[in-house]
Coordinates of C-alpha atoms and ligand atoms in Angstrom, one line a residue:
M293 CA 3.1 -36.0 5.1
E294 CA 5.7 -38.2 2.3
R295 CA 4.3 -41.5 0.7
R296 CA 6.7 -44.2 1.3
G297 CA 6.4 -48.0 0.5
Q298 CA 3.5 -50.0 -0.5
L299 CA 2.3 -52.2 2.4
Y300 CA -0.7 -54.2 1.0
E301 CA -2.5 -54.2 -2.3
G302 CA -6.1 -55.2 -1.8
K303 CA -8.9 -55.3 -4.5
A304 CA -9.9 -51.8 -4.8
K305 CA -7.0 -50.0 -3.1
I306 CA -3.6 -50.0 -1.9
V307 CA -2.0 -48.6 1.2
Y308 CA 1.1 -47.0 1.5
A309 CA 3.1 -46.1 4.6
T310 CA 4.2 -42.8 5.2
D311 CA 7.0 -40.9 7.1
D312 CA 4.7 -41.0 10.6
P313 CA 4.1 -44.5 11.8
A314 CA 0.7 -43.4 13.1
Y315 CA -0.6 -42.6 9.4
Y316 CA -1.2 -44.8 6.0
I317 CA -2.2 -43.5 2.5
Q318 CA -5.0 -45.1 0.9
Y319 CA -5.0 -45.2 -2.9
F320 CA -8.2 -45.8 -4.3
K321 CA -7.9 -48.0 -7.9
D322 CA -10.4 -48.1 -10.6
D323 CA -9.8 -52.1 -10.5
A324 CA -13.7 -53.3 -9.8
T325 CA -14.0 -57.3 -8.3
A326 CA -17.3 -59.1 -7.4
F327 CA -18.2 -62.6 -5.9
N328 CA -14.8 -62.6 -3.9
A329 CA -12.8 -61.9 -7.4
K330 CA -14.3 -64.6 -9.2
K331 CA -15.2 -61.7 -11.6
R332 CA -13.0 -58.8 -12.4
G333 CA -13.0 -55.6 -14.6
T334 CA -12.3 -51.9 -14.2
I335 CA -14.8 -49.0 -13.8
V336 CA -13.4 -46.1 -15.3
S337 CA -12.6 -43.4 -12.6
K338 CA -14.3 -45.5 -9.7
G339 CA -11.2 -44.7 -7.7
I340 CA -11.6 -41.0 -7.7
F341 CA -15.8 -41.0 -7.1
N342 CA -15.0 -43.5 -4.4
N343 CA -12.2 -41.8 -2.6
H344 CA -14.6 -38.4 -2.8
I345 CA -17.4 -40.3 -1.4
S346 CA -15.9 -42.3 1.4
S347 CA -14.0 -39.0 2.3
K348 CA -17.4 -36.9 2.8
L349 CA -19.3 -40.1 4.5
F350 CA -16.3 -40.6 6.9
Q351 CA -16.8 -37.0 7.8
V352 CA -20.4 -37.0 7.9
V353 CA -20.5 -40.2 10.5
E354 CA -17.3 -38.8 12.4
K355 CA -19.2 -35.5 13.1
E356 CA -22.3 -37.5 14.5
G357 CA -20.2 -39.5 17.0
V358 CA -18.5 -42.4 15.0
P359 CA -15.1 -42.3 15.0
T360 CA -13.1 -43.3 11.8
H361 CA -9.6 -43.5 10.3
F362 CA -10.2 -40.7 8.2
V363 CA -7.8 -38.0 8.8
K364 CA -7.6 -35.7 5.1
T365 CA -8.3 -36.1 1.6
L366 CA -4.8 -35.7 -0.2
S367 CA -5.8 -36.0 -3.6
D368 CA -8.0 -37.5 -6.3
R369 CA -7.4 -40.9 -4.8
E370 CA -5.4 -40.6 -2.0
M371 CA -6.5 -40.5 1.7
L372 CA -4.6 -39.9 4.7
V373 CA -5.7 -42.2 7.8
Q374 CA -4.5 -43.5 10.9
K375 CA -2.8 -46.7 10.7
L376 CA -5.5 -49.3 12.1
D377 CA -4.9 -53.0 12.4
I378 CA -7.8 -54.2 10.9
I379 CA -10.5 -56.8 12.7
K380 CA -10.7 -59.8 10.1
V381 CA -14.7 -59.4 10.4
E382 CA -17.0 -57.6 8.1
V383 CA -20.3 -56.3 9.3
V384 CA -23.0 -56.4 7.2
L385 CA -26.2 -54.3 8.0
R386 CA -29.4 -54.7 6.1
N387 CA -32.6 -52.6 5.9
V388 CA -34.0 -54.4 3.1
V389 CA -33.7 -57.6 1.3
A390 CA -31.3 -57.8 -1.4
G391 CA -28.1 -60.2 -2.6
N392 CA -27.0 -62.8 -0.6
L393 CA -29.5 -62.6 2.2
A394 CA -32.6 -62.9 -0.8
K395 CA -30.6 -65.9 -1.7
R396 CA -30.3 -67.5 1.6
M397 CA -33.8 -67.2 2.6
G398 CA -35.4 -68.1 -0.8
V399 CA -37.3 -64.5 -1.2
D400 CA -37.3 -61.7 -3.8
E401 CA -35.4 -58.7 -3.4
G402 CA -37.0 -55.6 -2.3
R403 CA -38.8 -56.3 1.0
R404 CA -38.1 -53.8 3.6
L405 CA -37.0 -55.5 6.9
P406 CA -38.9 -54.7 10.3
H407 CA -35.5 -53.8 12.1
P408 CA -32.2 -54.0 10.6
I409 CA -30.3 -57.3 10.4
I410 CA -26.8 -57.4 10.7
D411 CA -24.5 -60.3 9.3
L412 CA -20.6 -61.0 10.6
H413 CA -18.7 -62.3 7.6
L414 CA -15.1 -63.5 8.3
K415 CA -12.8 -61.0 5.9
N416 CA -11.1 -63.9 3.8
D417 CA -11.3 -64.2 0.0
A418 CA -9.9 -67.7 -0.2
L419 CA -13.0 -69.1 1.8
D420 CA -15.4 -67.0 0.2
D421 CA -15.8 -64.5 3.2
P422 CA -18.1 -67.1 4.9
M423 CA -20.4 -66.0 7.5
I424 CA -19.6 -66.5 11.1
N425 CA -21.1 -65.7 14.5
E426 CA -19.8 -63.9 17.6
D427 CA -18.7 -67.2 19.3
T428 CA -16.7 -67.9 16.5
I429 CA -14.9 -64.4 16.4
S430 CA -14.5 -64.6 20.2
A431 CA -13.3 -68.4 20.5
F432 CA -10.7 -67.9 17.6
G433 CA -9.5 -64.6 19.0
L434 CA -10.6 -62.3 15.9
G435 CA -11.9 -59.9 18.4
T436 CA -13.3 -59.7 22.4
R437 CA -17.1 -59.6 23.2
E438 CA -16.7 -56.0 24.1
E439 CA -15.4 -55.0 20.7
L440 CA -18.3 -56.8 18.7
A441 CA -20.7 -55.0 20.9
Q442 CA -19.0 -51.9 20.1
M443 CA -18.9 -52.8 16.2
R444 CA -22.4 -53.6 16.3
A445 CA -23.5 -50.4 18.2
Y446 CA -21.3 -48.3 15.7
A447 CA -23.1 -50.1 12.5
L448 CA -26.5 -49.3 14.0
K449 CA -25.6 -45.6 14.5
V450 CA -23.9 -45.3 11.0
N451 CA -27.1 -46.8 9.6
Q452 CA -28.9 -44.1 11.1
I453 CA -26.6 -41.4 10.1
L454 CA -26.6 -42.6 6.7
Q455 CA -30.3 -43.6 6.1
S456 CA -31.1 -39.8 6.9
F457 CA -28.2 -38.4 4.6
F458 CA -29.0 -40.7 1.7
G459 CA -32.9 -40.5 2.2
G460 CA -32.8 -36.5 1.9
R461 CA -31.0 -37.3 -1.4
N462 CA -33.9 -39.6 -2.7
V463 CA -31.9 -42.8 -2.1
D464 CA -32.4 -46.0 0.0
L465 CA -30.2 -47.3 1.9
V466 CA -30.5 -50.9 1.5
D467 CA -27.2 -52.6 3.0
F468 CA -23.7 -51.8 3.4
K469 CA -20.5 -53.4 5.3
L470 CA -18.2 -52.0 7.7
E471 CA -14.7 -52.9 8.7
F472 CA -13.3 -51.9 11.9
G473 CA -9.6 -51.9 13.5
R474 CA -7.5 -51.1 16.5
C475 CA -5.9 -47.7 16.5
P476 CA -2.4 -48.6 18.1
S477 CA -1.6 -44.7 18.2
Q478 CA -4.7 -44.3 20.4
G479 CA -4.2 -47.1 22.9
G480 CA -6.2 -49.7 20.5
R481 CA -9.3 -47.7 20.3
L482 CA -12.1 -49.2 17.8
L483 CA -12.2 -46.9 14.9
L484 CA -14.1 -47.4 11.5
G485 CA -11.8 -48.1 8.7
D486 CA -11.7 -49.2 5.1
E487 CA -14.2 -47.1 3.3
I488 CA -17.9 -46.1 2.8
T489 CA -18.5 -46.5 -1.1
P490 CA -20.9 -47.9 -3.6
D491 CA -18.4 -50.7 -3.9
G492 CA -19.7 -52.0 -0.3
C493 CA -23.5 -50.4 -0.2
R494 CA -26.7 -50.9 -1.9
L495 CA -27.9 -47.9 -2.8
W496 CA -31.5 -47.8 -4.8
E497 CA -33.3 -44.7 -6.1
K498 CA -36.4 -44.0 -4.0
G499 CA -39.7 -44.8 -6.1
T500 CA -38.2 -46.3 -9.0
G501 CA -35.5 -48.5 -7.2
R502 CA -32.9 -47.9 -9.8
K503 CA -29.7 -49.4 -8.4
L504 CA -26.9 -46.7 -7.8
D505 CA -24.0 -49.3 -6.7
K506 CA -21.6 -52.4 -7.5
D507 CA -24.9 -54.2 -8.2
R508 CA -24.7 -52.6 -12.1
F509 CA -21.2 -54.3 -12.2
R510 CA -22.3 -57.5 -10.6
R511 CA -25.2 -58.1 -12.9
D512 CA -24.0 -56.3 -15.9
L513 CA -26.8 -53.7 -15.6
G514 CA -24.6 -51.0 -17.5
Q515 CA -24.0 -47.6 -16.8
V516 CA -21.9 -48.4 -14.1
E517 CA -19.7 -45.4 -14.4
E518 CA -22.5 -43.0 -14.6
A519 CA -24.2 -44.7 -11.2
Y520 CA -20.9 -43.8 -9.4
A521 CA -20.5 -40.5 -10.7
E522 CA -24.2 -40.0 -9.4
V523 CA -23.6 -40.7 -6.2
E524 CA -20.6 -38.6 -6.0
R525 CA -22.5 -35.9 -7.4
L526 CA -25.4 -36.6 -4.6
V527 CA -23.0 -37.4 -1.8
T528 CA -20.7 -34.2 -2.3
R529 CA -22.9 -31.6 -3.3
Ligands
TMP676 P1 -24.4 -59.5 0.1 O1 -25.6 -59.4 -0.4 O2 -23.5 -60.0 -1.0 O3 -23.9 -60.3 1.4 O4 -23.8 -58.1 0.6 C1 -24.4 -57.3 1.5 C2 -23.7 -55.7 1.2 O5 -22.4 -55.9 1.7 C3 -23.7 -55.2 -0.1 O6 -23.8 -53.9 0.0 C4 -22.1 -55.9 -0.5 C5 -21.6 -55.3 0.9 N1 -20.6 -56.6 1.2 C6 -19.2 -56.1 0.5 O7 -18.8 -55.2 0.3 N2 -18.0 -57.4 0.5 C7 -18.5 -58.6 1.1 O8 -17.3 -59.3 1.3 C8 -19.4 -58.8 1.6 C9 -19.9 -60.1 2.0 C10 -20.5 -57.8 1.7
LIG677 N1 -15.9 -57.5 -2.4 C1 -16.2 -58.5 -2.5 C2 -15.3 -59.0 -3.9 O1 -15.0 -57.8 -4.5 C3 -17.6 -59.1 -2.9 C4 -18.5 -58.5 -4.1 O2 -18.2 -57.3 -3.8 O3 -19.4 -59.1 -4.4 O4 -15.2 -60.0 -4.6

C-alpha cells in the first residue's frame, strides 16, 4: 500500500490517501491540544505511543465483536485504516464523574456512577464541541436514529471490553470518547473510527487514582510523556 497525498490534518493526526481508494493512512503526531485547541503543546513521542496503544485496543474490541476501521499497523506512527465518512458526533461514555460532568453538575471528581452515562457532542472545534441530543442529530441529518442506536450499543460494548482489559492491568477506565463513520466500501456499514488513546480517555491507576492520560497535559501535572509510555507498556504487554 503506497502513501499518497494528505487529505486532512487534525489536531493529533494527519490522514493520507493511498493507492487504493478504500484505504487511508492515519499518521499520529506529537502535537497535543486541550480545551478545543485553546491550549497547545507537544508531548514527545506521543504519536508513537498512541499509534501502538490504539492499534492494540482496536484489535481487542474488534475481536469481541465491535467493527473498527483498523486494518494494520504500518510503522511507528502510521496505521492503515478503512476509508470512513466520519459522523460529526463525538460519543462520550462515563463510568466515574470527572472533567466536564463534574463541572456541569457542580460535584467533585471521583464518584462512581450507578450506570454509565453517554453524552453526545457535535464535532466542531469552532463551536467548542457543544453537547447535543438525538433529536438534534436526527433533525440536522448528522445521523439516523438507527445509527445512533448502533453507536450507543457499540459504546456500551467497548466500555465492557475495555473496563475488563484495563481492570486486569490495575487501571480504572473513567471515561472515553469514540467517533464512528460509514464505510463506503462496505455499503455504508458503521465502523468505529478515529483512535482509542489516552488523548481521548481518562485512565486512573486503581487505588491511588494517579492519572495516566491527557489530563496530565491539560492540568500541567507533569510526567506527561511518562504516563503515555506507561499506558503503552501496560496495553501492549
Ligand atoms: P470531558 O469531561 O471534557 O467531557 O471529556 C470526557 C472524555 O472524553 C475525556 O476522556 C476526554 C474525551 N473527549 C475528547 O477526547 N474530545 C472531546 O472533544 C470531548 C468533549 C471529550
Ligand atoms: N480534544 C479536544 C482538544 O484537543 C478536547 C480536549 O482534549 O480537551 O482541544
